[in-house]
mmCIF file of C-alpha atoms and ligand atoms in Angstrom:
data_model
loop_
_atom_site.group_PDB
_atom_site.id
_atom_site.type_symbol
_atom_site.label_atom_id
_atom_site.label_comp_id
_atom_site.label_asym_id
_atom_site.label_seq_id
_atom_site.Cartn_x
_atom_site.Cartn_y
_atom_site.Cartn_z
ATOM 1 C CA MET A 5 2.117 -13.754 17.613
ATOM 2 C CA ALA A 6 -0.111 -14.078 14.364
ATOM 3 C CA ILE A 7 1.042 -14.858 11.459
ATOM 4 C CA GLU A 8 -1.154 -12.350 9.108
ATOM 5 C CA ARG A 9 -1.268 -11.027 5.491
ATOM 6 C CA THR A 10 -1.788 -7.370 4.088
ATOM 7 C CA LEU A 11 -2.074 -5.176 1.132
ATOM 8 C CA SER A 12 1.054 -2.890 -0.186
ATOM 9 C CA ILE A 13 0.785 -0.676 -2.541
ATOM 10 C CA ILE A 14 3.466 1.464 -3.692
ATOM 11 C CA LYS A 15 1.876 4.503 -5.332
ATOM 12 C CA PRO A 16 2.563 6.603 -8.555
ATOM 13 C CA ASP A 17 4.655 8.971 -7.038
ATOM 14 C CA ALA A 18 7.568 6.333 -5.606
ATOM 15 C CA VAL A 19 7.654 4.377 -8.593
ATOM 16 C CA ALA A 20 8.481 7.398 -9.945
ATOM 17 C CA LYS A 21 11.322 8.051 -8.140
ATOM 18 C CA ASN A 22 12.582 4.937 -8.745
ATOM 19 C CA VAL A 23 12.592 3.298 -5.391
ATOM 20 C CA ILE A 24 10.637 0.235 -5.739
ATOM 21 C CA GLY A 25 13.555 -1.622 -4.705
ATOM 22 C CA GLU A 26 14.418 0.276 -1.770
ATOM 23 C CA ILE A 27 10.611 -0.439 -0.622
ATOM 24 C CA TYR A 28 10.976 -3.782 -1.134
ATOM 25 C CA SER A 29 14.057 -3.960 1.226
ATOM 26 C CA ARG A 30 12.868 -2.297 4.119
ATOM 27 C CA PHE A 31 9.583 -4.400 4.178
ATOM 28 C CA GLU A 32 12.171 -7.709 3.380
ATOM 29 C CA LYS A 33 14.641 -6.428 6.037
ATOM 30 C CA ALA A 34 11.849 -6.485 8.232
ATOM 31 C CA GLY A 35 11.075 -10.023 7.956
ATOM 32 C CA LEU A 36 7.890 -9.687 5.544
ATOM 33 C CA LYS A 37 7.396 -11.631 2.911
ATOM 34 C CA ILE A 38 6.633 -10.650 -0.595
ATOM 35 C CA ILE A 39 3.471 -13.526 -1.657
ATOM 36 C CA GLY A 40 2.210 -11.815 -3.886
ATOM 37 C CA ALA A 41 3.409 -8.966 -6.633
ATOM 38 C CA LYS A 42 2.371 -7.295 -9.747
ATOM 39 C CA MET A 43 2.755 -3.638 -11.370
ATOM 40 C CA LEU A 44 -0.773 -1.945 -12.493
ATOM 41 C CA HIS A 45 -1.971 1.457 -13.785
ATOM 42 C CA LEU A 46 -5.241 1.745 -12.040
ATOM 43 C CA SER A 47 -8.028 2.674 -13.879
ATOM 44 C CA ARG A 48 -10.373 5.041 -12.372
ATOM 45 C CA THR A 49 -13.176 2.107 -11.751
ATOM 46 C CA GLN A 50 -10.282 0.621 -9.750
ATOM 47 C CA ALA A 51 -9.105 3.536 -7.746
ATOM 48 C CA GLU A 52 -12.330 4.613 -6.894
ATOM 49 C CA GLY A 53 -13.559 1.182 -5.660
ATOM 50 C CA PHE A 54 -10.226 0.073 -3.829
ATOM 51 C CA TYR A 55 -10.860 4.001 -1.845
ATOM 52 C CA ALA A 56 -14.608 3.855 -1.601
ATOM 53 C CA GLU A 57 -14.868 4.138 2.141
ATOM 54 C CA HIS A 58 -13.005 7.698 1.884
ATOM 55 C CA LYS A 59 -15.915 8.933 -1.380
ATOM 56 C CA GLU A 60 -17.504 11.873 0.863
ATOM 57 C CA ARG A 61 -14.240 12.793 1.865
ATOM 58 C CA PRO A 62 -13.049 16.332 0.176
ATOM 59 C CA PHE A 63 -9.923 14.992 -1.473
ATOM 60 C CA PHE A 64 -11.454 11.786 -3.022
ATOM 61 C CA GLY A 65 -11.398 13.426 -6.324
ATOM 62 C CA ASP A 66 -7.564 14.433 -6.133
ATOM 63 C CA LEU A 67 -6.847 10.551 -4.398
ATOM 64 C CA VAL A 68 -8.285 9.466 -7.674
ATOM 65 C CA ALA A 69 -6.639 11.361 -9.792
ATOM 66 C CA PHE A 70 -3.303 11.021 -8.296
ATOM 67 C CA MET A 71 -3.565 7.119 -7.978
ATOM 68 C CA THR A 72 -4.652 7.178 -11.590
ATOM 69 C CA SER A 73 -1.716 8.966 -13.056
ATOM 70 C CA GLY A 74 1.051 6.399 -12.946
ATOM 71 C CA PRO A 75 1.607 2.875 -12.380
ATOM 72 C CA VAL A 76 1.568 1.522 -8.699
ATOM 73 C CA VAL A 77 3.157 -2.043 -7.445
ATOM 74 C CA VAL A 78 0.516 -4.056 -5.318
ATOM 75 C CA SER A 79 2.037 -6.537 -3.178
ATOM 76 C CA VAL A 80 0.490 -8.903 -0.796
ATOM 77 C CA LEU A 81 3.378 -9.339 2.453
ATOM 78 C CA GLU A 82 2.757 -11.843 4.964
ATOM 79 C CA GLY A 83 4.678 -12.073 8.722
ATOM 80 C CA GLU A 84 4.114 -12.058 12.251
ATOM 81 C CA ASN A 85 1.499 -8.908 13.081
ATOM 82 C CA ALA A 86 2.240 -7.963 9.130
ATOM 83 C CA VAL A 87 -0.784 -5.360 9.460
ATOM 84 C CA LEU A 88 0.739 -2.907 12.393
ATOM 85 C CA ALA A 89 4.703 -4.037 11.342
ATOM 86 C CA HIS A 90 3.680 -3.079 7.429
ATOM 87 C CA ARG A 91 2.176 0.434 9.525
ATOM 88 C CA GLU A 92 4.972 1.028 11.289
ATOM 89 C CA LEU A 93 7.659 0.821 8.243
ATOM 90 C CA MET A 94 5.169 3.113 6.404
ATOM 91 C CA GLY A 95 5.321 6.278 9.072
ATOM 92 C CA ALA A 96 2.081 8.338 9.670
ATOM 93 C CA THR A 97 -0.082 9.421 6.642
ATOM 94 C CA ASN A 98 1.164 12.744 6.480
ATOM 95 C CA PRO A 99 4.962 12.637 5.817
ATOM 96 C CA LYS A 100 5.832 15.814 7.838
ATOM 97 C CA GLU A 101 4.494 14.012 10.945
ATOM 98 C CA ALA A 102 5.896 10.423 10.041
ATOM 99 C CA ALA A 103 9.012 9.412 12.107
ATOM 100 C CA ALA A 104 12.549 9.280 10.860
ATOM 101 C CA GLY A 105 13.901 6.469 9.093
ATOM 102 C CA THR A 106 9.590 5.179 7.915
ATOM 103 C CA ILE A 107 9.121 5.390 4.235
ATOM 104 C CA ARG A 108 6.735 8.311 4.049
ATOM 105 C CA ALA A 109 9.379 10.088 5.842
ATOM 106 C CA ASP A 110 12.260 9.027 3.543
ATOM 107 C CA PHE A 111 10.518 8.858 0.059
ATOM 108 C CA ALA A 112 6.807 10.908 0.444
ATOM 109 C CA SER A 113 6.591 14.937 0.381
ATOM 110 C CA THR A 114 2.793 15.566 0.720
ATOM 111 C CA ILE A 115 -0.093 14.286 2.603
ATOM 112 C CA ASP A 116 -1.475 13.820 -1.067
ATOM 113 C CA GLU A 117 1.369 11.906 -2.745
ATOM 114 C CA ASN A 118 2.793 10.047 0.366
ATOM 115 C CA ALA A 119 4.300 7.009 -1.527
ATOM 116 C CA VAL A 120 2.738 3.999 0.139
ATOM 117 C CA HIS A 121 -0.581 2.440 1.479
ATOM 118 C CA GLY A 122 -1.183 -0.363 3.729
ATOM 119 C CA SER A 123 -3.991 -1.947 4.590
ATOM 120 C CA ASP A 124 -5.366 -0.702 8.750
ATOM 121 C CA SER A 125 -6.420 -3.535 10.038
ATOM 122 C CA PRO A 126 -6.640 -7.535 9.603
ATOM 123 C CA VAL A 127 -9.933 -6.836 8.021
ATOM 124 C CA SER A 128 -9.793 -4.352 5.945
ATOM 125 C CA ALA A 129 -6.423 -6.376 4.684
ATOM 126 C CA GLU A 130 -8.652 -9.305 3.822
ATOM 127 C CA ARG A 131 -10.945 -6.781 1.646
ATOM 128 C CA GLU A 132 -7.890 -5.367 0.030
ATOM 129 C CA VAL A 133 -5.975 -8.067 -0.500
ATOM 130 C CA SER A 134 -8.643 -10.089 -2.463
ATOM 131 C CA TYR A 135 -9.448 -6.757 -4.156
ATOM 132 C CA PHE A 136 -6.040 -7.046 -6.307
ATOM 133 C CA PHE A 137 -5.301 -10.713 -6.283
ATOM 134 C CA PRO A 138 -7.729 -13.578 -6.684
ATOM 135 C CA GLY A 139 -6.152 -16.745 -4.342
ATOM 136 C CA GLU A 140 -4.335 -18.279 -7.045
ATOM 137 C CA GLU A 141 -2.211 -15.230 -7.547
ATOM 138 C CA ILE A 142 -0.833 -15.499 -4.167
ATOM 139 C CA CYS A 143 2.090 -18.060 -3.770
ATOM 140 C CA PRO A 144 3.150 -18.925 0.092
ATOM 141 C CA ARG A 145 6.822 -19.934 0.669
ATOM 142 C CA THR A 146 6.787 -23.960 0.781
ATOM 143 C CA ARG A 147 10.473 -23.320 1.370
HETATM 144 P P1 LIG B 226 -3.674 6.060 5.344
HETATM 145 O O1 LIG B 226 -3.424 6.056 3.868
HETATM 146 O O2 LIG B 226 -2.181 6.445 6.359
HETATM 147 O O3 LIG B 226 -4.229 4.952 6.011
HETATM 148 P P2 LIG B 226 -6.077 6.905 5.041
HETATM 149 O O4 LIG B 226 -6.700 8.090 6.397
HETATM 150 O O5 LIG B 226 -6.746 6.016 5.154
HETATM 151 O O6 LIG B 226 -4.437 7.546 5.405
HETATM 152 O O7 LIG B 226 -6.696 7.848 3.934
HETATM 153 C C1 LIG B 226 -6.063 7.438 2.645
HETATM 154 C C2 LIG B 226 -5.123 8.656 1.705
HETATM 155 O O8 LIG B 226 -6.191 9.455 1.127
HETATM 156 C C3 LIG B 226 -3.792 8.485 1.961
HETATM 157 O O9 LIG B 226 -2.783 7.957 2.230
HETATM 158 C C4 LIG B 226 -3.612 10.191 1.528
HETATM 159 O O10 LIG B 226 -3.160 9.958 0.023
HETATM 160 C C5 LIG B 226 -5.219 10.536 1.300
HETATM 161 N N1 LIG B 226 -5.469 11.297 2.650
HETATM 162 C C6 LIG B 226 -5.719 11.290 3.808
HETATM 163 N N2 LIG B 226 -5.816 11.958 4.489
HETATM 164 C C7 LIG B 226 -5.936 13.368 3.548
HETATM 165 C C8 LIG B 226 -6.453 15.086 3.585
HETATM 166 O O11 LIG B 226 -6.318 15.360 4.529
HETATM 167 N N3 LIG B 226 -5.547 15.469 2.785
HETATM 168 C C9 LIG B 226 -4.903 15.023 1.114
HETATM 169 N N4 LIG B 226 -5.214 13.762 1.005
HETATM 170 C C10 LIG B 226 -5.087 13.076 2.215
#
């Protein structure tokens, strides 16, 4: 099993619902370790840069407006097959299609406001982690 890192974002809708701790608890119960964490209110430039791969999609403007509408919590998670393990905890992009018991099934209301982001591959994870976290802000466990 590969030990991987992945980026999590608890989006503005989930922060507003006051479920940061509930979501962190799911990560920890699944064996993922939080090795980087901060709360940010993204600027438009930060959100556009993060989602640059979607800039030609029709929902891009709404996505950027939503992601800058309130604070988010960005975290680096580490664990065995962390990218896939985190995606499984999140559930499908559209909460109406998300499996019961997943974060999106429990806390998201629509595809536009779907509670969480998670890197979709190890390559994306590397880019996304470094987008928000300079190396010195990541704290691997030493005990
Ligand atoms: P993911 O977050 O599950 O990886 P992506 O396809 O990478 O899904 O899309 C990024 C984000 O863009 C989604 O989480 C969602 O907030 C938004 N999004 C994706 N598809 C749609 C859509 O068809 N309408 C509105 N928003 C969408």
